[in-house]
mmCIF file of C-alpha atoms in Angstrom:
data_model
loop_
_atom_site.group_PDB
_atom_site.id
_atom_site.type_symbol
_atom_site.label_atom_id
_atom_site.label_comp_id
_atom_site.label_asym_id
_atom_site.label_seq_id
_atom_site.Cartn_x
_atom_site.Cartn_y
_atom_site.Cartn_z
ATOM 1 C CA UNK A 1 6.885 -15.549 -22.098
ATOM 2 C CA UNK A 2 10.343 -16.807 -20.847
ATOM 3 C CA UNK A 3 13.859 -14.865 -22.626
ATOM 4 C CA UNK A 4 14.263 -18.533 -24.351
ATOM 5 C CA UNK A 5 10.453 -18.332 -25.756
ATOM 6 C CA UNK A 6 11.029 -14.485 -26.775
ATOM 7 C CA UNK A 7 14.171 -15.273 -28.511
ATOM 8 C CA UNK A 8 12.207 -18.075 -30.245
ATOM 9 C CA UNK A 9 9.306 -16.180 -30.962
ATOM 10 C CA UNK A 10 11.596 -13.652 -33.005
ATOM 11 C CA UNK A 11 13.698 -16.532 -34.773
ATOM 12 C CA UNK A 12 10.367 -17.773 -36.396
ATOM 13 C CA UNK A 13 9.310 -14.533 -37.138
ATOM 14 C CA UNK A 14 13.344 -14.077 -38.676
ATOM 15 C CA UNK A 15 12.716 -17.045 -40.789
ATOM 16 C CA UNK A 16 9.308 -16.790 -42.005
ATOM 17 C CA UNK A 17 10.137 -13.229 -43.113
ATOM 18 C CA UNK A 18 13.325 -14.535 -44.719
ATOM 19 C CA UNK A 19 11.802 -16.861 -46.303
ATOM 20 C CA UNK A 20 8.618 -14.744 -47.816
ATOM 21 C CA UNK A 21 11.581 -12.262 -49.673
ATOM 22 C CA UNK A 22 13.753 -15.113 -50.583
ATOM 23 C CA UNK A 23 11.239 -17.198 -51.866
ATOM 24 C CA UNK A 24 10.927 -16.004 -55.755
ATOM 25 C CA UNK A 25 15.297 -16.190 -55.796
ATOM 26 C CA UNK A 26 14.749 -19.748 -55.253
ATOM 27 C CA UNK A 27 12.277 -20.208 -57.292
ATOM 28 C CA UNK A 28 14.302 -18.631 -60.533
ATOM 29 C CA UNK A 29 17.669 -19.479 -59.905
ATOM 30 C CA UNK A 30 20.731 -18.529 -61.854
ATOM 31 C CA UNK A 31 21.556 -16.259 -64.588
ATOM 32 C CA UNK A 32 18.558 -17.543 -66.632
ATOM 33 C CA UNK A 33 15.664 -14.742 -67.564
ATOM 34 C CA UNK A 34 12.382 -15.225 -65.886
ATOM 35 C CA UNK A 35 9.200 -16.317 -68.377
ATOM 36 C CA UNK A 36 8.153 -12.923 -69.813
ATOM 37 C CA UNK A 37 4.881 -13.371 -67.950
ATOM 38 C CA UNK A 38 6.696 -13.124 -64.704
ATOM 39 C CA UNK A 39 8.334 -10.015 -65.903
ATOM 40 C CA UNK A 40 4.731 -8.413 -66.668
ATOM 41 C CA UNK A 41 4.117 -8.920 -63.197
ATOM 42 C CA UNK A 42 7.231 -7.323 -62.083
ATOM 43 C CA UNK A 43 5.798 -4.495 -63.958
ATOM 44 C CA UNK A 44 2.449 -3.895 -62.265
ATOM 45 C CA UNK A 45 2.623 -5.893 -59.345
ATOM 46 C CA UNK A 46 4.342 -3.308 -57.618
ATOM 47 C CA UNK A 47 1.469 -0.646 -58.218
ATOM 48 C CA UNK A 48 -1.205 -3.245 -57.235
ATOM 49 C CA UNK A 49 0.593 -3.798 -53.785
ATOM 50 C CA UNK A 50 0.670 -0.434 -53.214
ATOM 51 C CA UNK A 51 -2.788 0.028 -53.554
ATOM 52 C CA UNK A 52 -3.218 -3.523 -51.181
ATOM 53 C CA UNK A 53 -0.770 -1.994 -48.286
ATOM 54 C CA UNK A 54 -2.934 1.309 -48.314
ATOM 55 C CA UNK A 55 -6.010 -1.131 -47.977
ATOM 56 C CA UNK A 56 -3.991 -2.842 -45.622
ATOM 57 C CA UNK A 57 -3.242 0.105 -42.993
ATOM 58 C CA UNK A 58 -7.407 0.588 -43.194
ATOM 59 C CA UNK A 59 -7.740 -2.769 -42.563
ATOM 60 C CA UNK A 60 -9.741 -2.275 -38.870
ATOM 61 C CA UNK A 61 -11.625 0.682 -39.641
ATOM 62 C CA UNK A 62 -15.133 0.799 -39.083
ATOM 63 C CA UNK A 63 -17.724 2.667 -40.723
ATOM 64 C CA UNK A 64 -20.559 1.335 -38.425
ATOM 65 C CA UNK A 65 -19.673 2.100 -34.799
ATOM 66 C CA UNK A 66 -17.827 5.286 -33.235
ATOM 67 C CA UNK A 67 -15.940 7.126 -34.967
ATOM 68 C CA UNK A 68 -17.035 5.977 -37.933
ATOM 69 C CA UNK A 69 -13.562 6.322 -39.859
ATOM 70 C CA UNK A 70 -13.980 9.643 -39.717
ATOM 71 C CA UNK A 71 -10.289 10.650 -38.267
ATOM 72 C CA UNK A 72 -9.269 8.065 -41.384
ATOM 73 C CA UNK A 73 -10.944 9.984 -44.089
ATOM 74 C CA UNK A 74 -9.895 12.983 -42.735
ATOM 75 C CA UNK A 75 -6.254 11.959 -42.205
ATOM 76 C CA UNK A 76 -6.531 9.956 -45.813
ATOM 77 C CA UNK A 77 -7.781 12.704 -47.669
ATOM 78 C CA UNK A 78 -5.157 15.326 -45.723
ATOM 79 C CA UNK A 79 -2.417 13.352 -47.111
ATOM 80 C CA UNK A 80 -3.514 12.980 -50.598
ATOM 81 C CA UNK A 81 -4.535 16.520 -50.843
ATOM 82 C CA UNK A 82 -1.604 17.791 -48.936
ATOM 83 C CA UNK A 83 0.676 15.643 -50.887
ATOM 84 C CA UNK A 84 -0.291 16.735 -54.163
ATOM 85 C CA UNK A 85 -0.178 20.192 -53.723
ATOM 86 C CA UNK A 86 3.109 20.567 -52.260
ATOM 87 C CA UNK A 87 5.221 16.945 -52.796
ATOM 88 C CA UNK A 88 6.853 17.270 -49.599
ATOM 89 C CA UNK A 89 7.073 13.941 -47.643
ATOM 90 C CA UNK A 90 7.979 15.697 -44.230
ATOM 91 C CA UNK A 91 4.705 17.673 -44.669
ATOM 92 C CA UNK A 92 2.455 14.760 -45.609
ATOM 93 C CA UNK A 93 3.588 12.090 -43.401
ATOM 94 C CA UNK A 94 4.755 14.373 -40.031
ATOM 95 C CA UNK A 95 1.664 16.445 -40.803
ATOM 96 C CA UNK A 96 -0.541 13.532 -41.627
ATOM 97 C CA UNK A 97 0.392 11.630 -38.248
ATOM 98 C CA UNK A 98 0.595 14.471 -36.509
ATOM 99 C CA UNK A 99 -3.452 15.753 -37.355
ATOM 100 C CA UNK A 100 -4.415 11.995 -37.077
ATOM 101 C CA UNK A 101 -2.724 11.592 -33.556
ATOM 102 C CA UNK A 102 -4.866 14.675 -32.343
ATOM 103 C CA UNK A 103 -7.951 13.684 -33.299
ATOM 104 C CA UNK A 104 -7.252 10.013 -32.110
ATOM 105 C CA UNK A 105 -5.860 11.594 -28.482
ATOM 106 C CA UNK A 106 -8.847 14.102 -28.125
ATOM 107 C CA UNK A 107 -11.854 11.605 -29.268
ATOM 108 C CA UNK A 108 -12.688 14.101 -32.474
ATOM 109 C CA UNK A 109 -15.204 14.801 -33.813
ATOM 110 C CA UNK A 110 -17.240 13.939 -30.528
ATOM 111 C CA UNK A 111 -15.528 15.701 -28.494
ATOM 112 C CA UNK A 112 -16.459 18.732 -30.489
ATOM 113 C CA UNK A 113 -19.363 20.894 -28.394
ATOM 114 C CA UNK A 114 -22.016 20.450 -30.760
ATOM 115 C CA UNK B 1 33.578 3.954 -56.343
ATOM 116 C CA UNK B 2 32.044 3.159 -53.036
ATOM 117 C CA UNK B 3 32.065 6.266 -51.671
ATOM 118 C CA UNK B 4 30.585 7.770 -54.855
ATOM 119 C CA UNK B 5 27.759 5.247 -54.695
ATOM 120 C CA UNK B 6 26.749 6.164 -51.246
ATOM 121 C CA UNK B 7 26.593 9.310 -52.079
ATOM 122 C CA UNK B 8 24.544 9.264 -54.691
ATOM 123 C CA UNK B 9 22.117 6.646 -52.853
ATOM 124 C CA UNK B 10 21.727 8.700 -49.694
ATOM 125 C CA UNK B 11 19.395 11.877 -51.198
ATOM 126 C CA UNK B 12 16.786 8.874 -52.723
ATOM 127 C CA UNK B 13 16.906 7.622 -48.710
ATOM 128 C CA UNK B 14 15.816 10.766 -47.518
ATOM 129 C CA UNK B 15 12.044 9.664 -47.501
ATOM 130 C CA UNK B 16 12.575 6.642 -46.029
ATOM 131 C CA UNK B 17 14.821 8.100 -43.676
ATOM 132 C CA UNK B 18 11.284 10.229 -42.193
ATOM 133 C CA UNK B 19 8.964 7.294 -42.292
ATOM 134 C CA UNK B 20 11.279 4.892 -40.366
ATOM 135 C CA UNK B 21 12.611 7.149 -38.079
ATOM 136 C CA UNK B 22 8.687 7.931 -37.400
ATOM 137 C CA UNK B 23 7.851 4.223 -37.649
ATOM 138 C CA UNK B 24 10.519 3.000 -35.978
ATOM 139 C CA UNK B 25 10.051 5.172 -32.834
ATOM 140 C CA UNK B 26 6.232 4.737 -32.187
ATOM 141 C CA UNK B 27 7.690 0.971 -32.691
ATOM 142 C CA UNK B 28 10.153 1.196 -29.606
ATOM 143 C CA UNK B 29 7.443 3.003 -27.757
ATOM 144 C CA UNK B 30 4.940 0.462 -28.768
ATOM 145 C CA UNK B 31 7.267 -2.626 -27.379
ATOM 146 C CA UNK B 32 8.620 -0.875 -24.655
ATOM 147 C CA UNK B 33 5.385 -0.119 -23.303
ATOM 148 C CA UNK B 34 4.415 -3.770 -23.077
ATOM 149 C CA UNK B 35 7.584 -4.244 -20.428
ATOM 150 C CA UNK B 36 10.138 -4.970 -22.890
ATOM 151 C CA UNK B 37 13.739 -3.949 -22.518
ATOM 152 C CA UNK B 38 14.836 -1.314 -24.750
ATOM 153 C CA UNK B 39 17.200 -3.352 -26.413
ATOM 154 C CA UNK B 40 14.805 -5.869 -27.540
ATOM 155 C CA UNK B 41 13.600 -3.322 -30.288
ATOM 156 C CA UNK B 42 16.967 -2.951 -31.143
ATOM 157 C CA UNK B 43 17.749 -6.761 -31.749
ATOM 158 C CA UNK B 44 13.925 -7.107 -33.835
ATOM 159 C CA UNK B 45 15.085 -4.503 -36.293
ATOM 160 C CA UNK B 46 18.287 -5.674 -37.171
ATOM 161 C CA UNK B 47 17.188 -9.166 -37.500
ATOM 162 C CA UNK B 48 13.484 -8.979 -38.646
ATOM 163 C CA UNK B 49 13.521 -5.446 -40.007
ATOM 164 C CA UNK B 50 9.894 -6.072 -41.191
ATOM 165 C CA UNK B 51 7.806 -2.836 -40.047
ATOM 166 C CA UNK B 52 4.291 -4.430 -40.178
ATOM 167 C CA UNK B 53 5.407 -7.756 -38.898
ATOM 168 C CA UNK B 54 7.417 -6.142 -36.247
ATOM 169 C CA UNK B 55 4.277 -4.343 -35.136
ATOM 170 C CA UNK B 56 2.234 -7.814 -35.305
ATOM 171 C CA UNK B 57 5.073 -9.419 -33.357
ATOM 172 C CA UNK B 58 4.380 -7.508 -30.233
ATOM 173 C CA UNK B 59 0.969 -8.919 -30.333
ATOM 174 C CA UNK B 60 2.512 -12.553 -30.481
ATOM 175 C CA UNK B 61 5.485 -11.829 -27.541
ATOM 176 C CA UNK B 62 2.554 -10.938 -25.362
ATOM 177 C CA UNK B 63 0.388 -13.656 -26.097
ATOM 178 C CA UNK B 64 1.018 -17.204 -25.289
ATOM 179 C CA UNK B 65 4.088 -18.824 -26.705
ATOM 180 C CA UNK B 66 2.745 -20.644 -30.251
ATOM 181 C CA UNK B 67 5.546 -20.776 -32.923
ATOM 182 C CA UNK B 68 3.459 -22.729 -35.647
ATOM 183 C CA UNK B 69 0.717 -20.212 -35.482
ATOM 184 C CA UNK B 70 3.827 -17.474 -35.550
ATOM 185 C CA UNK B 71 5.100 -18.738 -38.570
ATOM 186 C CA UNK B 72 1.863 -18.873 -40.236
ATOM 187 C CA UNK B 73 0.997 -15.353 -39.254
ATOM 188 C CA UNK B 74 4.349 -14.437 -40.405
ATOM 189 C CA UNK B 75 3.969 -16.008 -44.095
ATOM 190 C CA UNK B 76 0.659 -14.206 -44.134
ATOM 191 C CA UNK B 77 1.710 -10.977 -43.187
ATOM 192 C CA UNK B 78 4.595 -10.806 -45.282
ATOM 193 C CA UNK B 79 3.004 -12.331 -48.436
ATOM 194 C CA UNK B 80 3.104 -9.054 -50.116
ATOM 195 C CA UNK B 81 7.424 -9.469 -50.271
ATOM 196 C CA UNK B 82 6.965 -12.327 -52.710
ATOM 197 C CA UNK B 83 5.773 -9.802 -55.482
ATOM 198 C CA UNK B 84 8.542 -7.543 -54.800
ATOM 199 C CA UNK B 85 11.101 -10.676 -55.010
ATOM 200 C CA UNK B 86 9.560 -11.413 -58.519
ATOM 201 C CA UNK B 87 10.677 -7.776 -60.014
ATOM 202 C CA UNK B 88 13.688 -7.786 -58.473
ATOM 203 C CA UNK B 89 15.085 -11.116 -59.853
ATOM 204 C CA UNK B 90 16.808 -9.711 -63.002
ATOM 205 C CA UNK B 91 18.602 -6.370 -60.963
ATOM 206 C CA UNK B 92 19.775 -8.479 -58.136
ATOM 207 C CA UNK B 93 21.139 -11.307 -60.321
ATOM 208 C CA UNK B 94 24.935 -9.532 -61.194
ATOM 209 C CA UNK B 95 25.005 -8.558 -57.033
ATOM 210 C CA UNK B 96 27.224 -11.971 -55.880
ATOM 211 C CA UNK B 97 27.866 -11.633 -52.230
ATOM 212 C CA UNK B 98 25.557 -8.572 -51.999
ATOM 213 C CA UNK B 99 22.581 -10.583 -53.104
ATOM 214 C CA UNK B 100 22.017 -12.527 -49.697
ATOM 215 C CA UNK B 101 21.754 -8.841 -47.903
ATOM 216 C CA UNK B 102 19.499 -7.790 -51.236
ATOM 217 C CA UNK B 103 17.049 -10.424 -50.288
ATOM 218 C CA UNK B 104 16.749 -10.086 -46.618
ATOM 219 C CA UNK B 105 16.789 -6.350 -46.862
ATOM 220 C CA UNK B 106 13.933 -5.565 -49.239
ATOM 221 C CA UNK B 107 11.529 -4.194 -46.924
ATOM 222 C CA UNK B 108 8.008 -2.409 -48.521
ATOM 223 C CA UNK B 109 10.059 0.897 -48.490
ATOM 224 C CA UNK B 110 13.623 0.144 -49.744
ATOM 225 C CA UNK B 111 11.310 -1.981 -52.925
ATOM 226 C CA UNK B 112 9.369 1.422 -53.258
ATOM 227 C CA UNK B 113 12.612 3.361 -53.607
ATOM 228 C CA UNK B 114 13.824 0.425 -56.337
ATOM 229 C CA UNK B 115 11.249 0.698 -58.395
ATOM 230 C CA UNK B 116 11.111 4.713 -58.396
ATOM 231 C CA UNK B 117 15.169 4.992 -59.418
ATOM 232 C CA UNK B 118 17.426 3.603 -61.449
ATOM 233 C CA UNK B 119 20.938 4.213 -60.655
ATOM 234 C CA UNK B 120 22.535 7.526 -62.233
ATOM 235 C CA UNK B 121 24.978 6.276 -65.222
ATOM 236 C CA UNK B 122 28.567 7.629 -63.875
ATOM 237 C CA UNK B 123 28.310 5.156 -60.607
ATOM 238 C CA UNK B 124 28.273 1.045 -59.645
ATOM 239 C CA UNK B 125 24.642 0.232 -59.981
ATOM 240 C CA UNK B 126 25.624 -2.756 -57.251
ATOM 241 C CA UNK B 127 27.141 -0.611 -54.628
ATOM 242 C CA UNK B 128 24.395 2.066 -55.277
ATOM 243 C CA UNK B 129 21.225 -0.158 -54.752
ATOM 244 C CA UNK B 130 23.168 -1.766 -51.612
ATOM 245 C CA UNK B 131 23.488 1.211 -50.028
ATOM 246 C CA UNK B 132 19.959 1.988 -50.751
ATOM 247 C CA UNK B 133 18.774 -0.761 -48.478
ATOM 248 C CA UNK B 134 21.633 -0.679 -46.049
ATOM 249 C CA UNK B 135 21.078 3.341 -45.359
ATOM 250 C CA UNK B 136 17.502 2.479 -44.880
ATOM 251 C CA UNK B 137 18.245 -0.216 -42.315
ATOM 252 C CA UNK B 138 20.411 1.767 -40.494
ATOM 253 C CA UNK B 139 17.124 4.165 -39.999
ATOM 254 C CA UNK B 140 15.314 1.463 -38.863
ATOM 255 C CA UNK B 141 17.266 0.271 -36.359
ATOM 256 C CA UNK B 142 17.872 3.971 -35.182
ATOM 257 C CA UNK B 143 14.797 4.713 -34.945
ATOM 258 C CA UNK B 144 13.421 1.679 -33.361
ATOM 259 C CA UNK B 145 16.085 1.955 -30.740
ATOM 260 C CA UNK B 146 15.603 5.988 -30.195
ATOM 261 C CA UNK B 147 11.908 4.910 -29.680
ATOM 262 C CA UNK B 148 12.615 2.562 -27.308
ATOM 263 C CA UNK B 149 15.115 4.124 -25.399
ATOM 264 C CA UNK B 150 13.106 7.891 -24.900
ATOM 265 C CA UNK B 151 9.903 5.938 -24.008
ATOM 266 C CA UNK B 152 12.016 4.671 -20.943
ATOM 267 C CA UNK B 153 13.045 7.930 -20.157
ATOM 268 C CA UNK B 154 10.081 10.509 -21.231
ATOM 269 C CA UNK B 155 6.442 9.793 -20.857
ATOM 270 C CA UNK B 156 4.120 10.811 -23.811
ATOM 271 C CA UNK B 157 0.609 9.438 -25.868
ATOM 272 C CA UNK B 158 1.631 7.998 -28.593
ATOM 273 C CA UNK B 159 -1.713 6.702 -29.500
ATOM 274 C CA UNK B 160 -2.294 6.952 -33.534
ATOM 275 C CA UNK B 161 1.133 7.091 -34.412
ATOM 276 C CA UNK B 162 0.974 3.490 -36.394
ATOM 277 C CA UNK B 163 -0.577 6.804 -39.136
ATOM 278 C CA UNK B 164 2.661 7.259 -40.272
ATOM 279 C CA UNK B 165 2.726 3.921 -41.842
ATOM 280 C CA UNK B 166 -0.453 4.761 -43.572
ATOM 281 C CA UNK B 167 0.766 8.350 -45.081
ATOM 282 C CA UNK B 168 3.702 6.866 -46.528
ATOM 283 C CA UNK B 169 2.136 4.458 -48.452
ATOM 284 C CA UNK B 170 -0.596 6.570 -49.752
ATOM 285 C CA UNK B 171 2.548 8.554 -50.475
ATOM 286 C CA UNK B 172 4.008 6.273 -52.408
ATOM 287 C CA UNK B 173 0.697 5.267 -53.811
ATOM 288 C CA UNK B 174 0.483 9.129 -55.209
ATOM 289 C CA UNK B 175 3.926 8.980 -56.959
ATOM 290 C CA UNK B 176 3.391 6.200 -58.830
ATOM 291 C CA UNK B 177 -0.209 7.641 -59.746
ATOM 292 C CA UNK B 178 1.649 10.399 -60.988
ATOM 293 C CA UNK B 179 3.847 8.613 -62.726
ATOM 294 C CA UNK B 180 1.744 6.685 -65.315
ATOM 295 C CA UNK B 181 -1.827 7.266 -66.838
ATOM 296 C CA UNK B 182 -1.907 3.839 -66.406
ATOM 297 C CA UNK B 183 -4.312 3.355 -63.584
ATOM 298 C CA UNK B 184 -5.526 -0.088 -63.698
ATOM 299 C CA UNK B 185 -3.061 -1.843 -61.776
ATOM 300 C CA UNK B 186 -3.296 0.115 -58.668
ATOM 301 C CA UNK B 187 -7.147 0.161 -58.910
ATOM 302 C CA UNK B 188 -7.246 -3.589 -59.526
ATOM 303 C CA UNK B 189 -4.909 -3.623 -56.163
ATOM 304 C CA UNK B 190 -7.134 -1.852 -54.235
ATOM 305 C CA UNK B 191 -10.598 -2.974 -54.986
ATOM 306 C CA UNK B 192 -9.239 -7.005 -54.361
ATOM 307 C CA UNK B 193 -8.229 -6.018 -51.050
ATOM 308 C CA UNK B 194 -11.120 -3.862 -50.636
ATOM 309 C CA UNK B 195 -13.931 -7.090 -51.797
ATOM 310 C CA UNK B 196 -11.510 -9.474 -49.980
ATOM 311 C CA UNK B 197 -11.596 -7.868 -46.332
ATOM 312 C CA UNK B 198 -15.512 -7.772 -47.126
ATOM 313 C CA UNK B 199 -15.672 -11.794 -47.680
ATOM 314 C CA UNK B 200 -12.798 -12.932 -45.740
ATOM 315 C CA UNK B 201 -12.764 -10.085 -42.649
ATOM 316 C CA UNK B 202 -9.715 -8.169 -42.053
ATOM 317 C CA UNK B 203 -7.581 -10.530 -40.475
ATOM 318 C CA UNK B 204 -7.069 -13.011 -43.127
ATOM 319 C CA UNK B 205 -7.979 -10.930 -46.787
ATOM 320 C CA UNK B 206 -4.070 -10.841 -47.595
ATOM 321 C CA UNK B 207 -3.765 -14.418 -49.301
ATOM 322 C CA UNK B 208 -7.258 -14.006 -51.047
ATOM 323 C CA UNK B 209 -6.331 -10.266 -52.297
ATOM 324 C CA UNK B 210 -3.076 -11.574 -53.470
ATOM 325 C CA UNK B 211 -4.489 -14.544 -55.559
ATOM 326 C CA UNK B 212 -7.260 -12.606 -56.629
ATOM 327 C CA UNK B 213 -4.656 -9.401 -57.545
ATOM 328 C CA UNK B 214 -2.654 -11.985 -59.987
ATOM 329 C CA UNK B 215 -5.727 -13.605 -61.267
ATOM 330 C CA UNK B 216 -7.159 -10.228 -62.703
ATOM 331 C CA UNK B 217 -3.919 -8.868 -63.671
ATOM 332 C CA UNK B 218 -3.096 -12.024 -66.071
ATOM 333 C CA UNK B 219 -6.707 -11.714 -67.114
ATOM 334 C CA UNK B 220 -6.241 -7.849 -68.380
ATOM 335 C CA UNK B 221 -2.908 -8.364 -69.561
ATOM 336 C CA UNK B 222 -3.407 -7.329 -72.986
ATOM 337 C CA UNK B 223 -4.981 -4.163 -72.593
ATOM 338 C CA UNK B 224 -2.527 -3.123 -69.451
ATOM 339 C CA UNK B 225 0.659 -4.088 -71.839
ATOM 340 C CA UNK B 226 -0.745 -2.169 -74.820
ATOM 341 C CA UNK B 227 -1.588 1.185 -72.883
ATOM 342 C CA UNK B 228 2.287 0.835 -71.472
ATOM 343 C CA UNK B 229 3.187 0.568 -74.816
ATOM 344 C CA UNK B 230 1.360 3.649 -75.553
ATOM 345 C CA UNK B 231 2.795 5.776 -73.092
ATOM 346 C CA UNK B 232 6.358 4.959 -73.883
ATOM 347 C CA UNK B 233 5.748 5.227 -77.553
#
């Protein structure tokens, strides 16, 4: 790609992201409250997106070929576990990254000499 | 009063601070490692400052030039913002000039940090929740550039680092789990995504999940609404 076509490239991304967070502002203008269903969904929305982003970052695992989502369990479950017993977000995320990297960068668990 | 604000928004950054710091340097690696100037991570993150998208986008800038199918790809990947736009509507409404920056600013994170706090009582619940998403962009762009800029100058594997994304949302995903007995949402959000990745593959599940994620949550209405109830009675 040319600099013109890379600038491009990122104004259409600019807009299209603009656009997804604005979207719902234009939709219910003004000082007027939204319908009460729409303010259910405010509610839980939020926790069902969570759960769709974690899905999300899974999205290309495999269970079926090498390595079988095995450094994603692992890393998964170390974070959850981790997380729960102590609450610190350096620990879970650094250390959760950190162990995930390792395995990634040294081909666990077939690396492993058995 | 501004002052005050920012300083009682900066210790609710703090998490955000790690995970886009993280994010945003395996980012600048990520781009810089495709040939890219270092500033060019700098420039996405002020003006995008979408994590995922920025991620997909260095797909796209290495691929042929295609802005329809960018857009597209863009709407798609950032479909999850128009939830967080819908709960946001009522808190953003008194913001006036702030609201513009509200809009473009609320990123996955900065939305997860809105919906765990409410502003403390003795300070400007505007000034606070601006500060909120401008101290996370500034993290962003730090990071992104840092990234960027020490990939130039030291050499290391930064294969697997995209993980950090991951742990902070099941992070965030925890908190709220700890937060309410109220699980259905959450599982309703991840078994959608879950079914839709089966029947639509993992490249295009988003719009399905979504649909399908309002669909059931309208459908179970009542007995979501009445265990809320519960809780708070």
């Amino acid at each position: 790609m040319s600099t013109l076509e890379i600038s491009l490239t990122i104004a259409v991304i600019v807009a299209g992201t603009i656009f997804t967070r604005a979207f719902p502002f234009i939709l219910f203008p003004g000082k007027k409250e939204p319908p009460p269903f729409i303010t259910y969904l405010g509610v839980v929305l939020p926790m069902a997106a969570i759960g769709m982003l974690v899905v999300y970052c899974f999205r290309h695992v495999t269970f079926v070929s090498r390595p079988y989502a095995i450094p994603e369990v692992i890393g998964f479950l170390f974070v959850v576990l981790i997380h729960r017993w102590r609450h610190n977000l350096f620990l879970s995320i650094g250390g959760g990254t950190i162990l995930y990297m390792a395995m990634i960068q040294s081909g666990f668990p077939f690396s492993l000499p058995f | 009063m501004k002052r005050k604000a920012l300083r009682a928004a900066f210790p609710y950054t703090l998490p955000v601070m790690i995970g886009y710091i993280f994010l945003g340097i395996g980012f600048g690696i990520l781009l810089t490692s495709k040939g890219f100037a270092w500033w060019w991570a700098t420039i996405m993150a002020v003006f995008i400052f979408a994590g995922s998208m920025q991620f997909v986008a260095v797909d796209l800038l290495v691929s042929a030039f295609n802005p329809l199918s960018t857009f597209i790809l863009t709407l798609t990947v950032n479909a999850r913002h128009l939830f967080y736009g819908f709960s946001m509507l009522s808190r953003f409404q008194s913001m006036g000039k702030k609201k513009p920056y509200m809009i473009f600013a609320l990123t996955d994170e900065t939305y997860s940090v809105f919906c765990g706090v409410d502003a403390p009582a003795d300070v400007n619940a505007d000034w606070f929740y601006f500060f909120i998403a401008l101290l996370d962009q500034v993290y962003w762009v730090l990071g992104c550039t840092l990234g960027a800029l020490g990939a130039s100058i030291i050499q290391f594997n930064s294969a697997g680092i995209d993980f950090v994304m991951t742990a902070l949302f099941i992070v965030i995903m925890i908190e709220q789990w700890e937060k309410t007995r109220n699980h259905l949402p959450v599982l309703i959000g991840i078994i959608t995504s879950i079914l839709s990745i089966l029947v639509f593959g993992a490249d295009k599940f988003i719009i399905p999940a979504m649909i399908g994620i309002i669909l059931l949550l309208s459908l179970f209405r009542r007995p979501i609404e009445q265990r809320n109830l519960n809780e708070h009675a």
